[in-house]
GROMACS .gro file of C-alpha atoms in nm:
model
  358
    1MET     CA    1  22.841  21.331  11.100
    2LYS     CA    2  23.162  21.146  11.164
    3PRO     CA    3  23.137  20.971  10.819
    4ARG     CA    4  23.156  21.318  10.680
    5ARG     CA    5  23.517  21.445  10.890
    6PRO     CA    6  23.731  21.263  10.572
    7ARG     CA    7  23.530  21.410  10.294
    8ARG     CA    8  23.603  21.773  10.455
    9TRP     CA    9  23.947  21.664  10.464
   10LEU     CA   10  24.029  21.599  10.110
   11ARG     CA   11  23.790  21.875   9.976
   12ARG     CA   12  23.987  22.086  10.218
   13LEU     CA   13  24.341  21.941  10.002
   14GLY     CA   14  24.207  21.970   9.704
   15ILE     CA   15  24.126  22.307   9.753
   16THR     CA   16  24.497  22.375   9.896
   17ALA     CA   17  24.608  22.160   9.542
   18LEU     CA   18  24.416  22.375   9.298
   19VAL     CA   19  24.562  22.701   9.514
   20VAL     CA   20  24.902  22.556   9.488
   21LEU     CA   21  24.844  22.473   9.113
   22VAL     CA   22  24.751  22.821   9.021
   23LEU     CA   23  25.044  22.993   9.203
   24LEU     CA   24  25.257  22.761   8.979
   25MET     CA   25  25.091  22.859   8.631
   26VAL     CA   26  25.064  23.170   8.774
   27SER     CA   27  25.456  23.212   8.810
   28ALA     CA   28  25.550  22.999   8.559
   29VAL     CA   29  25.327  23.222   8.300
   30ALA     CA   30  25.579  23.514   8.470
   31ASN     CA   31  25.892  23.353   8.492
   32VAL     CA   32  25.849  23.327   8.075
   33VAL     CA   33  25.734  23.690   8.036
   34LEU     CA   34  26.009  23.847   8.267
   35GLU     CA   35  26.251  23.643   8.099
   36SER     CA   36  26.158  23.747   7.734
   37ARG     CA   37  26.145  24.098   7.869
   38GLU     CA   38  26.463  24.085   7.991
   39LYS     CA   39  26.647  23.931   7.699
   40ALA     CA   40  26.472  24.188   7.508
   41THR     CA   41  26.665  24.471   7.656
   42ALA     CA   42  26.925  24.332   7.781
   43PRO     CA   43  27.273  24.344   7.562
   44SER     CA   44  27.504  24.024   7.496
   45TYR     CA   45  27.823  24.011   7.546
   46GLY     CA   46  28.093  23.812   7.335
   47GLU     CA   47  28.093  23.665   7.034
   48ARG     CA   48  27.926  23.346   6.960
   49ILE     CA   49  28.071  23.113   6.676
   50ALA     CA   50  27.917  22.821   6.531
   51VAL     CA   51  28.012  22.465   6.572
   52ALA     CA   52  27.928  22.127   6.487
   53GLY     CA   53  27.619  22.102   6.706
   54GLY     CA   54  27.511  22.502   6.767
   55SER     CA   55  27.701  22.775   6.863
   56LEU     CA   56  27.915  22.918   7.176
   57ASN     CA   57  28.041  23.254   7.298
   58VAL     CA   58  28.351  23.354   7.336
   59VAL     CA   59  28.436  23.679   7.548
   60ARG     CA   60  28.809  23.812   7.475
   61ASN     CA   61  28.966  24.139   7.677
   62GLY     CA   62  29.054  24.300   7.366
   63SER     CA   63  29.243  24.318   7.107
   64ALA     CA   64  29.476  24.092   7.036
   65ALA     CA   65  29.751  24.281   6.852
   66GLY     CA   66  30.014  24.384   7.072
   67ARG     CA   67  29.988  24.139   7.319
   68GLN     CA   68  30.269  23.977   7.515
   69GLY     CA   69  30.294  23.615   7.593
   70PRO     CA   70  30.051  23.334   7.481
   71PRO     CA   71  29.717  23.381   7.455
   72ILE     CA   72  29.525  23.223   7.714
   73ILE     CA   73  29.209  23.033   7.774
   74LEU     CA   74  29.009  23.023   7.957
   75LEU     CA   75  28.667  22.774   8.085
   76SER     CA   76  28.453  22.789   8.385
   77GLY     CA   77  28.337  22.530   8.651
   78LEU     CA   78  28.041  22.296   8.611
   79GLY     CA   79  27.745  22.562   8.652
   80THR     CA   80  27.877  22.892   8.615
   81ALA     CA   81  27.564  23.056   8.440
   82ALA     CA   82  27.782  23.350   8.335
   83PRO     CA   83  28.177  23.236   8.254
   84GLY     CA   84  28.234  23.594   8.051
   85LEU     CA   85  28.162  23.777   8.370
   86ASP     CA   86  28.266  23.555   8.680
   87PHE     CA   87  28.673  23.533   8.521
   88ALA     CA   88  28.639  23.942   8.450
   89PRO     CA   89  28.833  23.997   8.751
   90LEU     CA   90  29.066  23.759   8.624
   91LEU     CA   91  29.090  23.945   8.286
   92ARG     CA   92  29.090  24.289   8.425
   93GLU     CA   93  29.432  24.153   8.580
   94LEU     CA   94  29.580  24.005   8.292
   95PRO     CA   95  29.548  24.276   8.034
   96ASP     CA   96  29.875  24.202   7.856
   97TYR     CA   97  29.756  23.919   7.739
   98ASP     CA   98  29.495  23.801   7.469
   99VAL     CA   99  29.266  23.605   7.699
  100LEU     CA  100  28.921  23.420   7.591
  101VAL     CA  101  28.724  23.332   7.830
  102VAL     CA  102  28.511  23.012   7.632
  103GLU     CA  103  28.117  22.944   7.693
  104GLY     CA  104  28.070  22.608   7.672
  105PHE     CA  105  27.738  22.460   7.574
  106GLY     CA  106  27.477  22.551   7.886
  107TYR     CA  107  27.669  22.873   8.017
  108GLY     CA  108  27.658  23.254   7.908
  109TYR     CA  109  27.463  23.298   7.611
  110SER     CA  110  27.578  22.975   7.425
  111ASP     CA  111  27.282  22.802   7.311
  112LEU     CA  112  27.194  22.576   7.613
  113GLU     CA  113  27.103  22.207   7.436
  114ALA     CA  114  27.397  21.991   7.284
  115GLY     CA  115  27.525  21.630   7.222
  116ALA     CA  116  27.645  21.426   7.469
  117ARG     CA  117  27.876  21.648   7.716
  118THR     CA  118  28.198  21.398   7.706
  119ASN     CA  119  28.517  21.484   7.760
  120GLU     CA  120  28.578  21.428   7.376
  121ASN     CA  121  28.287  21.696   7.288
  122ILE     CA  122  28.364  21.905   7.476
  123SER     CA  123  28.744  21.934   7.353
  124ASN     CA  124  28.694  21.918   6.936
  125GLU     CA  125  28.402  22.186   6.991
  126LEU     CA  126  28.667  22.413   7.208
  127HIS     CA  127  28.972  22.321   6.901
  128GLU     CA  128  28.703  22.419   6.671
  129VAL     CA  129  28.604  22.761   6.794
  130LEU     CA  130  28.976  22.770   6.848
  131SER     CA  131  29.054  22.706   6.457
  132LYS     CA  132  28.726  22.938   6.338
  133LEU     CA  133  28.907  23.206   6.524
  134GLN     CA  134  29.248  23.206   6.481
  135VAL     CA  135  29.332  23.201   6.784
  136ARG     CA  136  29.792  23.231   6.793
  137GLN     CA  137  29.955  22.870   6.896
  138PRO     CA  138  30.031  22.778   7.067
  139TYR     CA  139  29.836  22.900   7.393
  140VAL     CA  140  29.744  22.847   7.751
  141LEU     CA  141  29.495  22.607   7.882
  142ALA     CA  142  29.297  22.707   8.211
  143GLY     CA  143  29.046  22.624   8.371
  144HIS     CA  144  28.852  22.604   8.717
  145SER     CA  145  28.690  22.306   8.844
  146ILE     CA  146  28.455  22.032   8.609
  147ALA     CA  147  28.689  22.192   8.394
  148GLY     CA  148  29.026  22.031   8.483
  149PHE     CA  149  28.853  21.760   8.306
  150TYR     CA  150  28.860  21.907   7.933
  151LEU     CA  151  29.234  22.052   7.974
  152LEU     CA  152  29.395  21.720   8.090
  153ASP     CA  153  29.181  21.558   7.792
  154TYR     CA  154  29.217  21.878   7.582
  155ALA     CA  155  29.631  21.889   7.606
  156ASN     CA  156  29.640  21.523   7.508
  157ARG     CA  157  29.434  21.550   7.186
  158TYR     CA  158  29.579  21.848   7.094
  159ARG     CA  159  29.920  21.899   7.266
  160PRO     CA  160  30.105  22.041   6.983
  161GLU     CA  161  29.906  22.357   7.019
  162VAL     CA  162  29.932  22.383   7.407
  163ALA     CA  163  30.154  22.566   7.506
  164ALA     CA  164  30.098  22.510   7.913
  165VAL     CA  165  29.777  22.474   8.127
  166VAL     CA  166  29.682  22.670   8.456
  167GLY     CA  167  29.439  22.514   8.710
  168ILE     CA  168  29.177  22.658   8.911
  169ASP     CA  169  29.135  22.445   9.179
  170ALA     CA  170  29.083  22.211   8.893
  171THR     CA  171  28.895  21.891   8.975
  172ILE     CA  172  29.068  21.559   8.946
  173PRO     CA  173  28.990  21.217   8.815
  174LYS     CA  174  29.014  20.951   9.077
  175PRO     CA  175  29.125  20.600   9.027
  176GLY     CA  176  28.941  20.289   8.995
  177ASP     CA  177  28.845  19.966   8.781
  178HIS     CA  178  28.446  19.925   8.802
  179PRO     CA  179  28.252  20.034   8.464
  180VAL     CA  180  28.016  20.337   8.511
  181ALA     CA  181  27.699  20.351   8.373
  182GLU     CA  182  27.549  20.565   8.055
  183PRO     CA  183  27.350  20.806   8.206
  184GLU     CA  184  26.957  20.743   8.206
  185PRO     CA  185  26.754  20.966   8.048
  186GLY     CA  186  26.503  21.134   8.297
  187ILE     CA  187  26.359  21.444   8.443
  188ASN     CA  188  26.552  21.741   8.460
  189TRP     CA  189  26.403  21.913   8.820
  190ALA     CA  190  26.614  22.111   8.854
  191LYS     CA  191  26.512  22.308   8.497
  192LEU     CA  192  26.143  22.250   8.601
  193VAL     CA  193  26.202  22.443   8.918
  194ALA     CA  194  26.326  22.706   8.704
  195ASP     CA  195  26.078  22.693   8.472
  196MET     CA  196  25.793  22.731   8.740
  197GLY     CA  197  25.986  23.058   8.828
  198LEU     CA  198  26.063  22.925   9.189
  199VAL     CA  199  26.405  22.975   9.144
  200ARG     CA  200  26.257  23.367   9.018
  201VAL     CA  201  26.160  23.396   9.375
  202VAL     CA  202  26.415  23.294   9.541
  203ALA     CA  203  26.641  23.556   9.383
  204ALA     CA  204  26.362  23.789   9.440
  205VAL     CA  205  26.306  23.721   9.843
  206ALA     CA  206  26.715  23.671   9.912
  207PRO     CA  207  26.877  23.892   9.597
  208GLY     CA  208  27.271  23.785   9.678
  209VAL     CA  209  27.221  23.406   9.699
  210PHE     CA  210  27.368  23.402   9.388
  211ASP     CA  211  27.636  23.654   9.444
  212PRO     CA  212  28.006  23.580   9.380
  213ASP     CA  213  28.160  23.606   9.764
  214SER     CA  214  28.350  23.944   9.637
  215HIS     CA  215  28.402  24.268   9.597
  216ALA     CA  216  28.606  24.241   9.277
  217TYR     CA  217  28.227  24.340   9.052
  218SER     CA  218  28.123  24.612   8.933
  219ASP     CA  219  27.683  24.667   9.047
  220GLU     CA  220  27.619  24.573   8.632
  221GLU     CA  221  27.801  24.309   8.656
  222LEU     CA  222  27.671  24.106   8.913
  223GLN     CA  223  27.282  24.223   8.819
  224ARG     CA  224  27.363  24.039   8.479
  225MET     CA  225  27.482  23.742   8.680
  226ARG     CA  226  27.186  23.693   8.881
  227THR     CA  227  27.004  23.769   8.527
  228MET     CA  228  27.151  23.475   8.367
  229MET     CA  229  27.147  23.251   8.690
  230LEU     CA  230  26.743  23.289   8.600
  231TRP     CA  231  26.743  23.232   8.197
  232ASN     CA  232  27.050  22.972   8.218
  233PHE     CA  233  26.960  22.758   8.598
  234GLY     CA  234  26.916  22.375   8.509
  235ASN     CA  235  26.968  22.388   8.099
  236PRO     CA  236  27.007  22.112   7.945
  237ALA     CA  237  27.347  22.093   7.857
  238VAL     CA  238  27.455  22.180   8.223
  239ALA     CA  239  27.234  21.896   8.306
  240ASP     CA  240  27.350  21.610   8.078
  241GLU     CA  241  27.730  21.715   8.196
  242THR     CA  242  27.629  21.673   8.562
  243ALA     CA  243  27.530  21.324   8.452
  244ARG     CA  244  27.840  21.174   8.297
  245ILE     CA  245  28.100  21.353   8.603
  246GLY     CA  246  28.178  20.946   8.669
  247ASN     CA  247  28.141  20.868   8.282
  248ASN     CA  248  28.406  21.156   8.181
  249ALA     CA  249  28.617  21.070   8.466
  250ALA     CA  250  28.570  20.718   8.424
  251ALA     CA  251  28.725  20.807   8.062
  252LEU     CA  252  29.023  20.969   8.238
  253ARG     CA  253  29.160  20.679   8.444
  254GLY     CA  254  29.554  20.683   8.430
  255VAL     CA  255  29.556  20.943   8.193
  256THR     CA  256  29.799  21.186   8.243
  257TYR     CA  257  29.930  21.538   8.129
  258PRO     CA  258  30.242  21.482   7.902
  259ASP     CA  259  30.592  21.476   8.023
  260ASP     CA  260  30.704  21.755   7.854
  261LEU     CA  261  30.367  22.062   7.935
  262PRO     CA  262  30.407  22.283   8.194
  263VAL     CA  263  30.152  22.273   8.441
  264LEU     CA  264  30.076  22.546   8.719
  265SER     CA  265  29.793  22.432   8.933
  266PHE     CA  266  29.594  22.641   9.199
  267VAL     CA  267  29.495  22.427   9.507
  268ALA     CA  268  29.172  22.659   9.694
  269ASP     CA  269  29.322  22.682  10.066
  270GLU     CA  270  28.962  22.682  10.257
  271GLY     CA  271  29.052  22.627  10.609
  272ASP     CA  272  28.887  22.349  10.610
  273GLY     CA  273  29.127  22.077  10.681
  274ARG     CA  274  29.120  21.937  10.311
  275ALA     CA  275  29.422  22.171  10.186
  276ALA     CA  276  29.713  21.951  10.190
  277ALA     CA  277  29.552  21.636  10.115
  278LYS     CA  278  29.385  21.821   9.732
  279THR     CA  279  29.759  21.941   9.729
  280ALA     CA  280  29.911  21.574   9.742
  281ALA     CA  281  29.623  21.473   9.503
  282ALA     CA  282  29.745  21.750   9.236
  283GLU     CA  283  30.117  21.628   9.295
  284GLY     CA  284  30.020  21.275   9.210
  285LEU     CA  285  29.866  21.429   8.873
  286LEU     CA  286  30.148  21.645   8.792
  287ARG     CA  287  30.434  21.387   8.922
  288ASN     CA  288  30.533  21.306   8.628
  289VAL     CA  289  30.539  21.636   8.481
  290THR     CA  290  30.888  21.785   8.414
  291ARG     CA  291  30.772  22.128   8.496
  292HIS     CA  292  30.530  22.200   8.722
  293GLU     CA  293  30.389  22.337   9.046
  294VAL     CA  294  30.101  22.308   9.318
  295LEU     CA  295  30.049  22.611   9.522
  296PRO     CA  296  29.799  22.662   9.733
  297LEU     CA  297  29.639  22.970   9.779
  298GLN     CA  298  29.381  23.069  10.104
  299GLY     CA  299  29.015  23.137   9.992
  300GLY     CA  300  28.725  22.922   9.840
  301HIS     CA  301  28.669  22.722   9.556
  302TYR     CA  302  28.654  23.012   9.298
  303LEU     CA  303  28.964  23.163   9.414
  304HIS     CA  304  28.952  23.406   9.042
  305TRP     CA  305  28.706  23.591   9.233
  306THR     CA  306  28.989  23.720   9.589
  307GLN     CA  307  29.288  23.599   9.400
  308ALA     CA  308  29.271  23.702   9.081
  309GLY     CA  309  29.594  23.988   9.120
  310ARG     CA  310  29.785  23.692   9.348
  311MET     CA  311  29.710  23.456   9.050
  312ALA     CA  312  29.792  23.682   8.740
  313ASP     CA  313  30.117  23.788   8.939
  314GLU     CA  314  30.215  23.379   8.945
  315ILE     CA  315  30.020  23.287   8.600
  316ARG     CA  316  30.314  23.553   8.395
  317ARG     CA  317  30.589  23.424   8.678
  318PHE     CA  318  30.507  23.051   8.522
  319LEU     CA  319  30.456  23.162   8.179
  320ALA     CA  320  30.804  23.396   8.157
  321PRO     CA  321  31.031  23.143   8.009
  322ALA     CA  322  31.027  23.199   7.634
  323ASP     CA  323  31.041  22.854   7.552
  324LEU     CA  324  30.757  22.763   7.584
  325PHE     CA  325  30.572  22.955   7.297
  326TYR     CA  326  30.846  22.731   7.094
  327PRO     CA  327  30.674  22.445   6.928
  328MET     CA  328  30.975  22.324   6.804
  329THR     CA  329  31.136  22.236   7.117
  330TRP     CA  330  30.876  21.971   7.105
  331SER     CA  331  30.949  21.639   6.989
  332TRP     CA  332  30.795  21.495   6.602
  333PRO     CA  333  30.658  21.161   6.763
  334ARG     CA  334  30.418  21.334   7.032
  335MET     CA  335  30.308  21.523   6.809
  336ARG     CA  336  30.266  21.308   6.565
  337ARG     CA  337  30.055  21.072   6.807
  338ALA     CA  338  29.836  21.379   6.893
  339THR     CA  339  29.751  21.529   6.546
  340THR     CA  340  29.712  21.223   6.365
  341ALA     CA  341  29.555  20.987   6.611
  342PRO     CA  342  29.406  21.228   6.924
  343GLU     CA  343  29.177  20.945   7.092
  344ALA     CA  344  29.560  20.665   7.143
  345ALA     CA  345  29.717  21.040   7.289
  346VAL     CA  346  29.433  21.046   7.544
  347ARG     CA  347  29.503  20.630   7.679
  348THR     CA  348  29.886  20.671   7.636
  349ALA     CA  349  29.884  20.715   8.045
  350THR     CA  350  30.109  20.433   8.258
  351ALA     CA  351  29.966  20.180   8.423
  352ALA     CA  352  30.203  20.304   8.755
  353THR     CA  353  30.048  20.637   8.673
  354ALA     CA  354  29.730  20.512   8.694
  355ALA     CA  355  29.769  20.280   8.999
  356GLY     CA  356  29.874  20.625   9.187
  357MET     CA  357  29.653  20.896   9.045
  358PRO     CA  358  29.431  21.061   9.319
   0.00000   0.00000   0.00000
């Protein structure tokens, strides 16, 4: 009798594995069916613009006609499922500006597959979108979290087109001199989990788990963001962007904003004791910038969820000086370098700045 006991456990283990496999297959099929039905019935938002490599979705708060001040371009943080909705509280607080949320590859209603998510590619894709939309220049670049990399890169590549920069708890590339290897292809576990329907199961059991910690959204907006999280979770473009964070940070070592470019940096004070260090890091990055402000605000990393009103007031105040909007005040040599050789412009940071940049 003793020799049979291991076989009995192996049989039970095999049956259990088979049951789990069947359940996962059922869940995966149900996920595909439900997603197809959702996409067929849910109206999309924004306007898709063709660029090299695919199409990006752009959400605009109405017509540009009659708006005061420069256009404001908003870029989201890493993995934000629906930036056009995520930024809704801030858009509602800026009705007097022409505000555009550009959803990068892997975000919102943009294509979910793209080429390498390098700073250069992301900047050039954004520039192509703004050019095709004929957005009035100079415009203000604003971005949350990891978009801090792309704000810094873009402002150096296309300086003549940028009036000012606004960072929303923006990520700052840290110094270093060690090389960073190119990301190796591997299994996209997040996408695999999503395809199996497991993210949908979590959302069904705890519907609010993916919701913003904010009362600034309508029930319809919250439901749409939950649904789009299910669609976009772990997609290839965001997976590649995540894998390239180290490479993109390394590419920006020693890079600073142009001296004459106004920069407003919001820093999230989350009450965890890190606000002072984050503020010092932002000041270190901006110390060469003639007109800059670093403003800590109480709230979580997604400051626009809870501080949209205060942020809008501060943005208006910061953008008030009229000379921000007249590129003729910029020097011709800087314009020429940024226009004719954007890659070289990105590398123009001084060694002294590189040594001290947090």
